[in-house]
mmCIF file of C-alpha atoms in Angstrom:
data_model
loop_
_atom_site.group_PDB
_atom_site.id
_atom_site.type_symbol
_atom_site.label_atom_id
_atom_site.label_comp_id
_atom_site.label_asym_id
_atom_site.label_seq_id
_atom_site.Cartn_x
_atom_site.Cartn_y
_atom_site.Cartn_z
ATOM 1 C CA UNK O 36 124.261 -74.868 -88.707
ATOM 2 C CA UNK O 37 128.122 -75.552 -88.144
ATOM 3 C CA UNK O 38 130.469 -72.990 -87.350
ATOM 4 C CA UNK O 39 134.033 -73.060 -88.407
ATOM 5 C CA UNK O 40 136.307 -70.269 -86.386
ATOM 6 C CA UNK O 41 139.913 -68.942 -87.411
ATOM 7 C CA UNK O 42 141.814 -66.014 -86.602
ATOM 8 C CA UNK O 43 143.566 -64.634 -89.709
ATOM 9 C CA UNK O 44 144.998 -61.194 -90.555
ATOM 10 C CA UNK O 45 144.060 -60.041 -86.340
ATOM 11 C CA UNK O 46 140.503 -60.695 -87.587
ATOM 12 C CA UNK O 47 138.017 -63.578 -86.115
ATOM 13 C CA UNK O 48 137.044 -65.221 -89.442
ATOM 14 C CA UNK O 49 133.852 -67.045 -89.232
ATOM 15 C CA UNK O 50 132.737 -69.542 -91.567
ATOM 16 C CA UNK O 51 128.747 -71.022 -91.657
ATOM 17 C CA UNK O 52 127.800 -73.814 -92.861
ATOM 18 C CA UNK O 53 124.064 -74.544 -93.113
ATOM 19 C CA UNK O 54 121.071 -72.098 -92.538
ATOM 20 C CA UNK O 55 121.085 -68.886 -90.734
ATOM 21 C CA UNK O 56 117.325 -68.879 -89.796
ATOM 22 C CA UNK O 57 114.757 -68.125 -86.485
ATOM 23 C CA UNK O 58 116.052 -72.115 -85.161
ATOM 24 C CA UNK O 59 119.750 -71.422 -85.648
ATOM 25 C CA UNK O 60 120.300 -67.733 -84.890
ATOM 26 C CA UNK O 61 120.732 -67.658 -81.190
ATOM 27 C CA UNK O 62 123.286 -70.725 -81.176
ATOM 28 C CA UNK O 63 125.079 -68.986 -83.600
ATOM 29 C CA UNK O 64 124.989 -65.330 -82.112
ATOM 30 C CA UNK O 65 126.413 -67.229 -78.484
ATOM 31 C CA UNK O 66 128.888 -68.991 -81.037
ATOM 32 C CA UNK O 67 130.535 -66.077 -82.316
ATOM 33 C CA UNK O 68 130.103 -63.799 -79.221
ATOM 34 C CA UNK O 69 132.492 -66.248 -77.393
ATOM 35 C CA UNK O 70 134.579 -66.972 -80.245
ATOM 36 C CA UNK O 71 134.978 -62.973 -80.510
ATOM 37 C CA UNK O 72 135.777 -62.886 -76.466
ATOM 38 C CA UNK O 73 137.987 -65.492 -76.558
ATOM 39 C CA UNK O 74 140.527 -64.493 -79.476
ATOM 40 C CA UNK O 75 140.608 -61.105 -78.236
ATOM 41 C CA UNK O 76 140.536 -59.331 -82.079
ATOM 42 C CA UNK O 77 138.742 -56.271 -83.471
ATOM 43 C CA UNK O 78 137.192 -57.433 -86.740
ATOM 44 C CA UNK O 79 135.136 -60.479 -87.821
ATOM 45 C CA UNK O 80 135.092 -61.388 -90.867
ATOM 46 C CA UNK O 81 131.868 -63.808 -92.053
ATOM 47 C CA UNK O 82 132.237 -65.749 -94.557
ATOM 48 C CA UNK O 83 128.877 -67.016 -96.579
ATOM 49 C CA UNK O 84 130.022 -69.571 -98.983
ATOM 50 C CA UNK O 85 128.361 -72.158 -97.391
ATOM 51 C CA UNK O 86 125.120 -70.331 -96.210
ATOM 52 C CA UNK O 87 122.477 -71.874 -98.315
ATOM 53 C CA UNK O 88 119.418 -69.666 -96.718
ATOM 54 C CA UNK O 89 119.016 -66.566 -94.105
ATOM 55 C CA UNK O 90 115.969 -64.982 -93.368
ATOM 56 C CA UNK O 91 115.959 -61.684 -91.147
ATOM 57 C CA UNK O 92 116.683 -63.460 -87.780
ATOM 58 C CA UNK O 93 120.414 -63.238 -89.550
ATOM 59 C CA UNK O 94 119.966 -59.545 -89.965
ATOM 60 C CA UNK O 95 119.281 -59.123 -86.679
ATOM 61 C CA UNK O 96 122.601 -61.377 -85.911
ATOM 62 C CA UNK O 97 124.440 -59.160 -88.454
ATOM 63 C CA UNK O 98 123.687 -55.595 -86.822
ATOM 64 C CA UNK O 99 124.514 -57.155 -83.565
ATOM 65 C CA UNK O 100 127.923 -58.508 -84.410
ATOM 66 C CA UNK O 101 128.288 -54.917 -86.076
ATOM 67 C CA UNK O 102 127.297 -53.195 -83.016
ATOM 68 C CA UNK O 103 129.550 -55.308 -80.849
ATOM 69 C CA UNK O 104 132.310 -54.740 -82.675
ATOM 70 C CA UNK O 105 132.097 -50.983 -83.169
ATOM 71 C CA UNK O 106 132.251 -50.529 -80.147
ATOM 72 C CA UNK O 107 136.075 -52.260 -79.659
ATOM 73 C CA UNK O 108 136.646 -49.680 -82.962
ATOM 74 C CA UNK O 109 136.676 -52.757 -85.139
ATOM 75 C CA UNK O 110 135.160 -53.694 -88.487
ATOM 76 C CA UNK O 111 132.390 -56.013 -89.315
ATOM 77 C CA UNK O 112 133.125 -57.908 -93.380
ATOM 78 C CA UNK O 113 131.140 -60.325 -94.843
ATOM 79 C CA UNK O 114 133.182 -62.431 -98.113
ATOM 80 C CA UNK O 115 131.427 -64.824 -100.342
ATOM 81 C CA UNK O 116 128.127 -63.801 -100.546
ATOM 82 C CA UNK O 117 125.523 -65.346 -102.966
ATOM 83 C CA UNK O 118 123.717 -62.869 -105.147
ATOM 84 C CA UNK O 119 120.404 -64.150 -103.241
ATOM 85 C CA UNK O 120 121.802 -63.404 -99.580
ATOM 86 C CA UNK O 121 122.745 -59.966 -101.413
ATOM 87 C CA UNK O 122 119.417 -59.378 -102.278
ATOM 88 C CA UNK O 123 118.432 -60.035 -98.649
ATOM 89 C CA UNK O 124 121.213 -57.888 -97.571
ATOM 90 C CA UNK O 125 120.840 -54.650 -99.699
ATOM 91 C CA UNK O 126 116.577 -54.634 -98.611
ATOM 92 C CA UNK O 127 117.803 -54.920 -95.420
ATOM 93 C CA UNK O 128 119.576 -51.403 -95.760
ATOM 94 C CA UNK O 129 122.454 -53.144 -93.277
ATOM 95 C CA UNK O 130 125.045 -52.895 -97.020
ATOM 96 C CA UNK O 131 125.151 -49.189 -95.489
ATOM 97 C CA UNK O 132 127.308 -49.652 -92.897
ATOM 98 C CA UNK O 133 128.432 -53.769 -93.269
ATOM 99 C CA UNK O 134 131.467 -54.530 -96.028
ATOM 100 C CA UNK O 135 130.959 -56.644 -98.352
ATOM 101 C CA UNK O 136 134.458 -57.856 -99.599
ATOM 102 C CA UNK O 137 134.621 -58.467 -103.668
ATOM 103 C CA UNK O 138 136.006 -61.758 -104.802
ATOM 104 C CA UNK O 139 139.802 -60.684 -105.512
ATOM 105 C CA UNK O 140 139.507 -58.753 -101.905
ATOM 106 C CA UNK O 141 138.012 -61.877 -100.301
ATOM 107 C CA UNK O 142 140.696 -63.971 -101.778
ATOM 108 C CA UNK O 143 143.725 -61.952 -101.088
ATOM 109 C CA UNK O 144 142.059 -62.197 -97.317
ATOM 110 C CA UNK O 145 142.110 -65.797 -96.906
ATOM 111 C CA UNK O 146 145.555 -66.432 -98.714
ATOM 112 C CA UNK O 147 147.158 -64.257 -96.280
#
C-alpha cells in the first residue's frame, strides 16, 4: 500500500494506492494519524481511485478516522469510489454517517 498526502481546500487529502486489507491496515491507520497531526486540518478527504481491494480491516480504519475527526468538529469524505468498495461500504452501514463525494463534487474538490 502507498500513501500519497496533500492538503487541499484546509482538508488532509489522502490518496491509496494498493490494498487496504488485515497486512496493510495498521501502517496505514499510523500513516494518516500523523499525516492528520502534522497538517493540523479538520477534514480528510480519502480518495479510492487507486484502491483495488478492502476487506473490513478498512472499515474498521474508516470509523476510526471518522471518530478522530469528529471529535476536532471535522468531516470525514471519501471521492472515487468503485461500485465494488461501495458495495462493501453500504453493508457496512458506515454510508450513514461517512460522505461519499459524487464525481462532479469530487472533481470540483481536487481542481480547487
Amino acid at each position: 500500500m502507498q500513501l500519497d498526502f496533500k492538503v487541499k481546500n484546509e482538508s488532509l487529502l489522502v490518496n491509496f494506492n494498493g490494498e487496504l486489507d488485515h497486512h496493510t491496515a495498521k501502517y496505514v491507520r499510523d500513516k494518516i494519524d500523523e499525516a492528520y497531526a502534522d497538517h493540523n486540518t479538520n477534514n480528510i478527504v480519502i480518495d479510492l481511485n487507486n484502491l483495488n481491494f478492502m476487506d473490513s480491516s478498512g472499515i474498521g480504519l474508516l470509523m476510526g478516522r471518522y471518530k478522530i475527526v469528529t471529535q476536532k468538529g471535522g468531516n470525514l469524505s471519501i471521492i472515487n469510489v468503485s461500485p465494488r468498495v461501495e458495495k462493501i461500504l453500504k453493508m457496512s452501514g458506515i454510508l450513514k454517517i461517512v460522505n461519499i463525494l459524487d464525481t462532479d463534487q469530487a472533481d470540483k474538490f481536487l481542481r480547487e
